[in-house]
């Protein structure tokens, strides 16, 4: 299979797959029957992303399947934690002993139009103007990864998620947290670049 990147570490298997039109992604072989209704109206590219993730899972844990509690994916049997992400032509899966969140985002200057939706003005002082779109893509992606760990309990990327100041030369230990008035859960994020994409990993 066209495995594109392997970012696995001591506690997690983290793989990225790149679509190859010559690869056989048979929906009858790969998709769980429980998810047939969920994907019936998916755009063809989105369906391919779903099948790519299942193909990765088939190689890693052939006797497991991905089911959903509301929108949250989980493994069945539940013998490990899972996180998935995709942005065509890429799809990724993380399987870990601990809770984990991954996210993939394509770098796009249009992110500057929405920074008020996921950051406060006082969070932005360390961001250089000539690299602003890169920094904001990383911040968005790190917050998305944390969101997956907390399974939508904290819904506002602006209000409940914080990414501490960082530099592009130090992307493997970005301090970040999920919080509210009485709670704070601290993490370190790892960020990887490939092609025109940002890939973030947050592990518990």
PDB file of C-alpha atoms in Angstrom, residues 38-183:
ATOM      1  CA  UNK A  38     -23.296   7.089   7.694  1.00  0.00           C
ATOM      2  CA  UNK A  39     -21.377   7.306   4.407  1.00  0.00           C
ATOM      3  CA  UNK A  40     -24.152   6.801   1.859  1.00  0.00           C
ATOM      4  CA  UNK A  41     -24.269  10.489   0.841  1.00  0.00           C
ATOM      5  CA  UNK A  42     -20.547  11.203   1.117  1.00  0.00           C
ATOM      6  CA  UNK A  43     -18.736  12.968  -1.698  1.00  0.00           C
ATOM      7  CA  UNK A  44     -16.557  10.430  -3.589  1.00  0.00           C
ATOM      8  CA  UNK A  45     -13.331  11.974  -2.271  1.00  0.00           C
ATOM      9  CA  UNK A  46     -14.579  11.909   1.303  1.00  0.00           C
ATOM     10  CA  UNK A  47     -15.558   8.277   0.894  1.00  0.00           C
ATOM     11  CA  UNK A  48     -12.061   7.512  -0.402  1.00  0.00           C
ATOM     12  CA  UNK A  49     -10.620   9.146   2.732  1.00  0.00           C
ATOM     13  CA  UNK A  50     -12.791   6.903   4.898  1.00  0.00           C
ATOM     14  CA  UNK A  51     -11.663   3.828   2.977  1.00  0.00           C
ATOM     15  CA  UNK A  52      -8.005   4.831   3.159  1.00  0.00           C
ATOM     16  CA  UNK A  53      -8.236   4.942   6.956  1.00  0.00           C
ATOM     17  CA  UNK A  54      -9.846   1.474   6.958  1.00  0.00           C
ATOM     18  CA  UNK A  55      -7.084   0.157   4.722  1.00  0.00           C
ATOM     19  CA  UNK A  56      -4.493   1.391   7.208  1.00  0.00           C
ATOM     20  CA  UNK A  57      -6.415  -0.224  10.051  1.00  0.00           C
ATOM     21  CA  UNK A  58      -6.658  -3.505   8.148  1.00  0.00           C
ATOM     22  CA  UNK A  59      -2.867  -3.717   7.992  1.00  0.00           C
ATOM     23  CA  UNK A  60      -2.388  -2.725  11.650  1.00  0.00           C
ATOM     24  CA  UNK A  61      -5.275  -4.511  13.362  1.00  0.00           C
ATOM     25  CA  UNK A  62      -7.072  -6.784  10.874  1.00  0.00           C
ATOM     26  CA  UNK A  63      -9.609  -7.993  13.428  1.00  0.00           C
ATOM     27  CA  UNK A  64     -10.656  -4.514  14.558  1.00  0.00           C
ATOM     28  CA  UNK A  65     -13.152  -2.027  13.181  1.00  0.00           C
ATOM     29  CA  UNK A  66     -13.898   1.658  13.655  1.00  0.00           C
ATOM     30  CA  UNK A  67     -17.270   2.532  15.131  1.00  0.00           C
ATOM     31  CA  UNK A  68     -18.665   5.832  16.370  1.00  0.00           C
ATOM     32  CA  UNK A  69     -20.215   7.158  19.533  1.00  0.00           C
ATOM     33  CA  UNK A  70     -21.979  10.187  18.108  1.00  0.00           C
ATOM     34  CA  UNK A  71     -19.076  11.622  16.034  1.00  0.00           C
ATOM     35  CA  UNK A  72     -16.288  10.134  18.131  1.00  0.00           C
ATOM     36  CA  UNK A  73     -14.463   7.156  16.560  1.00  0.00           C
ATOM     37  CA  UNK A  74     -13.431   4.213  18.700  1.00  0.00           C
ATOM     38  CA  UNK A  75     -11.940   0.806  18.113  1.00  0.00           C
ATOM     39  CA  UNK A  76     -13.953  -2.359  18.451  1.00  0.00           C
ATOM     40  CA  UNK A  77     -12.773  -4.345  20.316  1.00  0.00           C
ATOM     41  CA  UNK A  78     -11.720  -1.398  22.467  1.00  0.00           C
ATOM     42  CA  UNK A  79      -8.167  -2.507  23.202  1.00  0.00           C
ATOM     43  CA  UNK A  80      -6.458   0.765  22.208  1.00  0.00           C
ATOM     44  CA  UNK A  81      -7.140   4.451  21.632  1.00  0.00           C
ATOM     45  CA  UNK A  82      -7.561   5.778  18.108  1.00  0.00           C
ATOM     46  CA  UNK A  83      -7.542   9.072  16.254  1.00  0.00           C
ATOM     47  CA  UNK A  84      -8.088   9.639  12.535  1.00  0.00           C
ATOM     48  CA  UNK A  85      -7.752  12.580  10.182  1.00  0.00           C
ATOM     49  CA  UNK A  86      -7.820  13.175   6.435  1.00  0.00           C
ATOM     50  CA  UNK A  87      -7.370  15.848   3.821  1.00  0.00           C
ATOM     51  CA  UNK A  88      -7.436  14.400   0.319  1.00  0.00           C
ATOM     52  CA  UNK A  89      -5.192  12.905  -1.007  1.00  0.00           C
ATOM     53  CA  UNK A  90      -3.956  12.085   2.511  1.00  0.00           C
ATOM     54  CA  UNK A  91      -5.469  10.094   5.360  1.00  0.00           C
ATOM     55  CA  UNK A  92      -3.896   9.214   8.697  1.00  0.00           C
ATOM     56  CA  UNK A  93      -4.491   6.952  11.666  1.00  0.00           C
ATOM     57  CA  UNK A  94      -3.007   6.859  15.171  1.00  0.00           C
ATOM     58  CA  UNK A  95      -3.371   3.869  17.467  1.00  0.00           C
ATOM     59  CA  UNK A  96      -2.027   4.314  20.971  1.00  0.00           C
ATOM     60  CA  UNK A  97      -1.949   2.963  24.504  1.00  0.00           C
ATOM     61  CA  UNK A  98      -3.023   6.447  25.617  1.00  0.00           C
ATOM     62  CA  UNK A  99      -5.542   8.985  24.369  1.00  0.00           C
ATOM     63  CA  UNK A 100      -4.246  10.696  21.252  1.00  0.00           C
ATOM     64  CA  UNK A 101      -5.367  13.336  18.777  1.00  0.00           C
ATOM     65  CA  UNK A 102      -4.008  13.921  15.280  1.00  0.00           C
ATOM     66  CA  UNK A 103      -4.877  16.457  12.613  1.00  0.00           C
ATOM     67  CA  UNK A 104      -3.741  17.256   9.093  1.00  0.00           C
ATOM     68  CA  UNK A 105      -4.187  20.686   7.489  1.00  0.00           C
ATOM     69  CA  UNK A 106      -3.086  22.139   4.188  1.00  0.00           C
ATOM     70  CA  UNK A 107      -1.295  25.466   4.457  1.00  0.00           C
ATOM     71  CA  UNK A 108      -3.569  28.132   3.002  1.00  0.00           C
ATOM     72  CA  UNK A 109      -3.358  31.936   3.372  1.00  0.00           C
ATOM     73  CA  UNK A 110      -7.164  32.005   3.605  1.00  0.00           C
ATOM     74  CA  UNK A 111      -6.839  30.946   7.241  1.00  0.00           C
ATOM     75  CA  UNK A 112      -6.155  34.616   8.016  1.00  0.00           C
ATOM     76  CA  UNK A 113      -9.845  35.317   7.380  1.00  0.00           C
ATOM     77  CA  UNK A 114     -10.948  33.195  10.347  1.00  0.00           C
ATOM     78  CA  UNK A 115      -8.297  33.735  13.033  1.00  0.00           C
ATOM     79  CA  UNK A 116     -10.841  35.535  15.236  1.00  0.00           C
ATOM     80  CA  UNK A 117     -12.812  32.279  15.435  1.00  0.00           C
ATOM     81  CA  UNK A 118     -10.067  30.309  17.170  1.00  0.00           C
ATOM     82  CA  UNK A 119      -7.640  32.811  18.773  1.00  0.00           C
ATOM     83  CA  UNK A 120      -7.821  35.900  20.969  1.00  0.00           C
ATOM     84  CA  UNK A 121      -5.834  39.037  20.107  1.00  0.00           C
ATOM     85  CA  UNK A 122      -3.659  38.572  23.201  1.00  0.00           C
ATOM     86  CA  UNK A 123      -2.564  35.134  21.913  1.00  0.00           C
ATOM     87  CA  UNK A 124      -0.990  36.561  18.759  1.00  0.00           C
ATOM     88  CA  UNK A 125       1.899  38.732  19.938  1.00  0.00           C
ATOM     89  CA  UNK A 126       4.628  36.195  19.135  1.00  0.00           C
ATOM     90  CA  UNK A 127       3.531  35.569  15.532  1.00  0.00           C
ATOM     91  CA  UNK A 128       5.701  37.202  12.819  1.00  0.00           C
ATOM     92  CA  UNK A 129       3.698  38.910  10.100  1.00  0.00           C
ATOM     93  CA  UNK A 130       5.653  37.328   7.240  1.00  0.00           C
ATOM     94  CA  UNK A 131       4.859  33.798   8.508  1.00  0.00           C
ATOM     95  CA  UNK A 132       1.431  34.440   9.987  1.00  0.00           C
ATOM     96  CA  UNK A 133      -0.494  31.925   7.877  1.00  0.00           C
ATOM     97  CA  UNK A 134       1.987  29.175   8.811  1.00  0.00           C
ATOM     98  CA  UNK A 135       1.712  29.918  12.528  1.00  0.00           C
ATOM     99  CA  UNK A 136      -2.085  30.105  12.488  1.00  0.00           C
ATOM    100  CA  UNK A 137      -2.354  26.828  10.571  1.00  0.00           C
ATOM    101  CA  UNK A 138      -0.220  25.167  13.240  1.00  0.00           C
ATOM    102  CA  UNK A 139      -2.304  26.687  16.056  1.00  0.00           C
ATOM    103  CA  UNK A 140      -5.552  25.576  14.416  1.00  0.00           C
ATOM    104  CA  UNK A 141      -4.231  22.082  13.880  1.00  0.00           C
ATOM    105  CA  UNK A 142      -2.886  21.694  17.434  1.00  0.00           C
ATOM    106  CA  UNK A 143      -6.226  22.824  18.837  1.00  0.00           C
ATOM    107  CA  UNK A 144      -8.066  20.373  16.584  1.00  0.00           C
ATOM    108  CA  UNK A 145      -5.847  17.558  17.880  1.00  0.00           C
ATOM    109  CA  UNK A 146      -6.562  18.494  21.505  1.00  0.00           C
ATOM    110  CA  UNK A 147     -10.270  18.673  20.722  1.00  0.00           C
ATOM    111  CA  UNK A 148     -10.195  15.042  19.627  1.00  0.00           C
ATOM    112  CA  UNK A 149      -8.663  13.945  22.925  1.00  0.00           C
ATOM    113  CA  UNK A 150     -11.470  15.569  24.877  1.00  0.00           C
ATOM    114  CA  UNK A 151     -14.199  14.164  22.660  1.00  0.00           C
ATOM    115  CA  UNK A 152     -16.042  17.440  22.150  1.00  0.00           C
ATOM    116  CA  UNK A 153     -16.501  18.131  25.876  1.00  0.00           C
ATOM    117  CA  UNK A 154     -14.918  21.547  25.332  1.00  0.00           C
ATOM    118  CA  UNK A 155     -16.389  22.823  22.106  1.00  0.00           C
ATOM    119  CA  UNK A 156     -14.802  26.272  21.614  1.00  0.00           C
ATOM    120  CA  UNK A 157     -11.330  26.292  20.055  1.00  0.00           C
ATOM    121  CA  UNK A 158     -11.111  29.954  21.031  1.00  0.00           C
ATOM    122  CA  UNK A 159     -12.413  29.779  24.594  1.00  0.00           C
ATOM    123  CA  UNK A 160     -11.182  26.392  25.830  1.00  0.00           C
ATOM    124  CA  UNK A 161      -7.912  25.731  23.966  1.00  0.00           C
ATOM    125  CA  UNK A 162      -4.568  27.501  24.233  1.00  0.00           C
ATOM    126  CA  UNK A 163      -1.302  27.101  22.330  1.00  0.00           C
ATOM    127  CA  UNK A 164       1.681  28.710  24.054  1.00  0.00           C
ATOM    128  CA  UNK A 165       4.210  30.782  22.035  1.00  0.00           C
ATOM    129  CA  UNK A 166       6.558  28.704  19.883  1.00  0.00           C
ATOM    130  CA  UNK A 167       9.172  28.975  17.128  1.00  0.00           C
ATOM    131  CA  UNK A 168       9.233  27.165  13.804  1.00  0.00           C
ATOM    132  CA  UNK A 169      12.637  25.671  14.649  1.00  0.00           C
ATOM    133  CA  UNK A 170      11.176  24.004  17.766  1.00  0.00           C
ATOM    134  CA  UNK A 171       8.034  22.158  16.684  1.00  0.00           C
ATOM    135  CA  UNK A 172       8.282  18.898  18.628  1.00  0.00           C
ATOM    136  CA  UNK A 173       7.485  20.242  22.100  1.00  0.00           C
ATOM    137  CA  UNK A 174       4.806  22.917  21.719  1.00  0.00           C
ATOM    138  CA  UNK A 175       3.089  23.552  25.040  1.00  0.00           C
ATOM    139  CA  UNK A 176      -0.682  23.653  24.872  1.00  0.00           C
ATOM    140  CA  UNK A 177      -3.694  23.071  27.094  1.00  0.00           C
ATOM    141  CA  UNK A 178      -7.434  22.502  27.317  1.00  0.00           C
ATOM    142  CA  UNK A 179      -9.065  24.481  30.117  1.00  0.00           C
ATOM    143  CA  UNK A 180     -12.085  26.128  31.648  1.00  0.00           C
ATOM    144  CA  UNK A 181     -12.717  28.097  34.876  1.00  0.00           C
ATOM    145  CA  UNK A 182     -11.835  25.159  37.140  1.00  0.00           C
ATOM    146  CA  UNK A 183      -9.847  22.750  34.960  1.00  0.00           C
TER     147      UNK A 183
END
